[in-house]
mmCIF file of C-alpha atoms in Angstrom:
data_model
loop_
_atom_site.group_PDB
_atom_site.id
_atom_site.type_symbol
_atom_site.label_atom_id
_atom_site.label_comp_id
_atom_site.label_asym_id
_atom_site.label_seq_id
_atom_site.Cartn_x
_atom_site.Cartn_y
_atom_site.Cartn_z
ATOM 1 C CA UNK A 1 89.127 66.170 93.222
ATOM 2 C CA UNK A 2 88.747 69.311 90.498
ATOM 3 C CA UNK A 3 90.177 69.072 87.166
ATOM 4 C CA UNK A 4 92.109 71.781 84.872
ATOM 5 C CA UNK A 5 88.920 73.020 83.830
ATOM 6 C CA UNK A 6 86.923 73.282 86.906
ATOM 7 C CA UNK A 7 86.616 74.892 90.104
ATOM 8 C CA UNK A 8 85.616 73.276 93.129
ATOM 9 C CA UNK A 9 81.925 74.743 94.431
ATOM 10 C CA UNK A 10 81.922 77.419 97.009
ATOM 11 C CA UNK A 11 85.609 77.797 96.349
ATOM 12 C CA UNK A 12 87.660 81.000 97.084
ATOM 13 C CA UNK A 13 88.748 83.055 94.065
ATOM 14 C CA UNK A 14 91.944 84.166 94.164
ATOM 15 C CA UNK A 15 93.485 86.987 91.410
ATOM 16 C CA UNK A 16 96.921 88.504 91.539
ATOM 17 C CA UNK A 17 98.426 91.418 89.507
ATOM 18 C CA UNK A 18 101.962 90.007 89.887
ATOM 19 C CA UNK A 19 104.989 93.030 89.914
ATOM 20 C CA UNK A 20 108.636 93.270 90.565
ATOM 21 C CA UNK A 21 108.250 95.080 94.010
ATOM 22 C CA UNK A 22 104.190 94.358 95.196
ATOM 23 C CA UNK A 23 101.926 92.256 93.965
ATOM 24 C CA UNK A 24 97.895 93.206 94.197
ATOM 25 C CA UNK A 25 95.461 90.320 95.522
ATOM 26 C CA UNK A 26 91.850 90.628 94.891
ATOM 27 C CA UNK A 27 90.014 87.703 97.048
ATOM 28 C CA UNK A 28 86.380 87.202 96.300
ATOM 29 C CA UNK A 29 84.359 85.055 98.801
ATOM 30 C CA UNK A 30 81.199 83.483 97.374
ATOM 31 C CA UNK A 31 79.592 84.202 100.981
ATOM 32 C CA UNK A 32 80.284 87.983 100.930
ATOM 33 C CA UNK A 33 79.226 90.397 98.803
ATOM 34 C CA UNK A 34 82.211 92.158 98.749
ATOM 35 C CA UNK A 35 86.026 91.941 97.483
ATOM 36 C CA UNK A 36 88.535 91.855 99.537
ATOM 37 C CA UNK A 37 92.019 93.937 98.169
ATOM 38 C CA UNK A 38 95.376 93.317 99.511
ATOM 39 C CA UNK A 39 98.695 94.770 98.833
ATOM 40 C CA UNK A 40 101.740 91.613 98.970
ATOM 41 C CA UNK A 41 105.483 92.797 99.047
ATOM 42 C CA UNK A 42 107.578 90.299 97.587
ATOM 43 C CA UNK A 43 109.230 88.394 100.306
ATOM 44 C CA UNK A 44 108.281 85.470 102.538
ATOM 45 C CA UNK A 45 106.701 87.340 105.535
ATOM 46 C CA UNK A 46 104.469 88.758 103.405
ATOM 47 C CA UNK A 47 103.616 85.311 101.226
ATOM 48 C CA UNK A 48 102.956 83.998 104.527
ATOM 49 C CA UNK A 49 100.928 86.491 105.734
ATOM 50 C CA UNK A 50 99.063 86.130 102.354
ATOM 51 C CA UNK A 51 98.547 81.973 103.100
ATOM 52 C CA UNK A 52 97.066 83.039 106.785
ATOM 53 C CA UNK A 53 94.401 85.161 105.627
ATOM 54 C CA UNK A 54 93.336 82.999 102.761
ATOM 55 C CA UNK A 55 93.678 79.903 105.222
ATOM 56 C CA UNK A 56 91.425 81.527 107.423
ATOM 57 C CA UNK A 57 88.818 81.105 104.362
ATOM 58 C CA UNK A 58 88.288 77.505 106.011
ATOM 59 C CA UNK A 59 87.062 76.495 101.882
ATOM 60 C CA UNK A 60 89.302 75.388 98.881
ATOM 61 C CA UNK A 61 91.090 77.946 97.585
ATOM 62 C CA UNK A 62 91.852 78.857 93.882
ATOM 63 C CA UNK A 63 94.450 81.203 92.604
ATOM 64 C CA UNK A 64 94.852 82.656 89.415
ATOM 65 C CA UNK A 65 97.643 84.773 88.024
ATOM 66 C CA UNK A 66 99.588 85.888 84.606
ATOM 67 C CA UNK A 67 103.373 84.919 84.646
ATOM 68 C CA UNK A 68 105.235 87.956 84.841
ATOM 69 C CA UNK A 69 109.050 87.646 84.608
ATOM 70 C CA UNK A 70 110.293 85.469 87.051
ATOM 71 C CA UNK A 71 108.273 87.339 89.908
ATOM 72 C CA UNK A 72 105.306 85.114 89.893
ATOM 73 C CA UNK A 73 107.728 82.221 90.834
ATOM 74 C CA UNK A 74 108.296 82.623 94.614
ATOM 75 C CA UNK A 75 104.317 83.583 95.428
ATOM 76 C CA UNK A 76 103.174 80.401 93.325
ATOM 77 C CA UNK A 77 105.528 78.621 94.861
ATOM 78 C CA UNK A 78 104.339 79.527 98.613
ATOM 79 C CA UNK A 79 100.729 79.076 97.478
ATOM 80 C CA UNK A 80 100.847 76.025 96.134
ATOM 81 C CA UNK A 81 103.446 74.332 98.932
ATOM 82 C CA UNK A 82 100.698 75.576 101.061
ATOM 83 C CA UNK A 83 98.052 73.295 99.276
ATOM 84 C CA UNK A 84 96.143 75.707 97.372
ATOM 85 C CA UNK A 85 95.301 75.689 93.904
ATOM 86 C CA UNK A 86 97.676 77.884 91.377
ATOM 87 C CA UNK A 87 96.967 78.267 87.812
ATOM 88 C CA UNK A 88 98.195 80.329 85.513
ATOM 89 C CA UNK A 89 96.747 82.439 83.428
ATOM 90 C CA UNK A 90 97.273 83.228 79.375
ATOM 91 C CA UNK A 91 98.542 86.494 78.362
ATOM 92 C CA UNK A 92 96.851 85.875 75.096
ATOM 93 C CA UNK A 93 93.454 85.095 76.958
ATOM 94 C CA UNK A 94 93.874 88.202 79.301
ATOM 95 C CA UNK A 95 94.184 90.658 76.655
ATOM 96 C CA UNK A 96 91.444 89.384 74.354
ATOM 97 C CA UNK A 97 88.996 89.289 77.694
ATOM 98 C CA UNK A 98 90.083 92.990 78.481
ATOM 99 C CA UNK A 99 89.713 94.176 74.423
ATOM 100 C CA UNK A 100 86.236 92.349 74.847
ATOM 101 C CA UNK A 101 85.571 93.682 77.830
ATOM 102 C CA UNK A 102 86.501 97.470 77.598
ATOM 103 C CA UNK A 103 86.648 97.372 73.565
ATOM 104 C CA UNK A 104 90.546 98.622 73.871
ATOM 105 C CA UNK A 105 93.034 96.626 73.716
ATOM 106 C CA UNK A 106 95.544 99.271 75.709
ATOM 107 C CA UNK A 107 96.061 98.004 79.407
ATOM 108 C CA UNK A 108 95.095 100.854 81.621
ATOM 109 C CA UNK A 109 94.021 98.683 84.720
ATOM 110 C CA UNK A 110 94.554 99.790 88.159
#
């Protein structure tokens, strides 16, 4: 059992750049050096796609996202039917971690 302010160890960390058309998926695996990217069209073969790989994980599963719209609605709502954790993610806290991390406050992220 995690709380709101914790993340389960050895857990799968989830982050998606939510759009009207395609959202991007970064997946980082604490057992593998690398990231993995994905590109997710918003419909359900894709969300479901999306659940297979990250089910494939065989580990808890957290992920994080900003609400954008109403298009973060249907992919949190696939994620977390599919018993993976969903939070979301403050506007306000995303642009004062970018201005601290690239010392603009202009969003110029891939």
């Amino acid at each position: 059992m995690t709380t709101s302010d914790s993340t389960p160890a050895g857990a799968v960390l989830v982050a998606i750049d939510i759009a009207k058309v395609r959202n991007e998926v970064l997946i980082e695996d604490p057992s593998h050096k690398r990231r993995r990217r994905l590109q997710v069209l918003n419909n359900r073969a894709e969300h479901d796609h999306l659940v297979e790989v990250l089910q494939t994980y065989g580990r808890p599963v957290v992920c994080g996202f900003e609400a954008t719209g109403n298009y973060h609605r249907p992919i949190a709502w696939r994620l977390a039917e599919a018993g993976f954790e969903v939070r979301l993610v403050s506007s306000l806290a995303l642009a004062r971690t970018r201005e601290a991390l690239h010392n603009s406050w202009d969003k110029n992220d891939p």
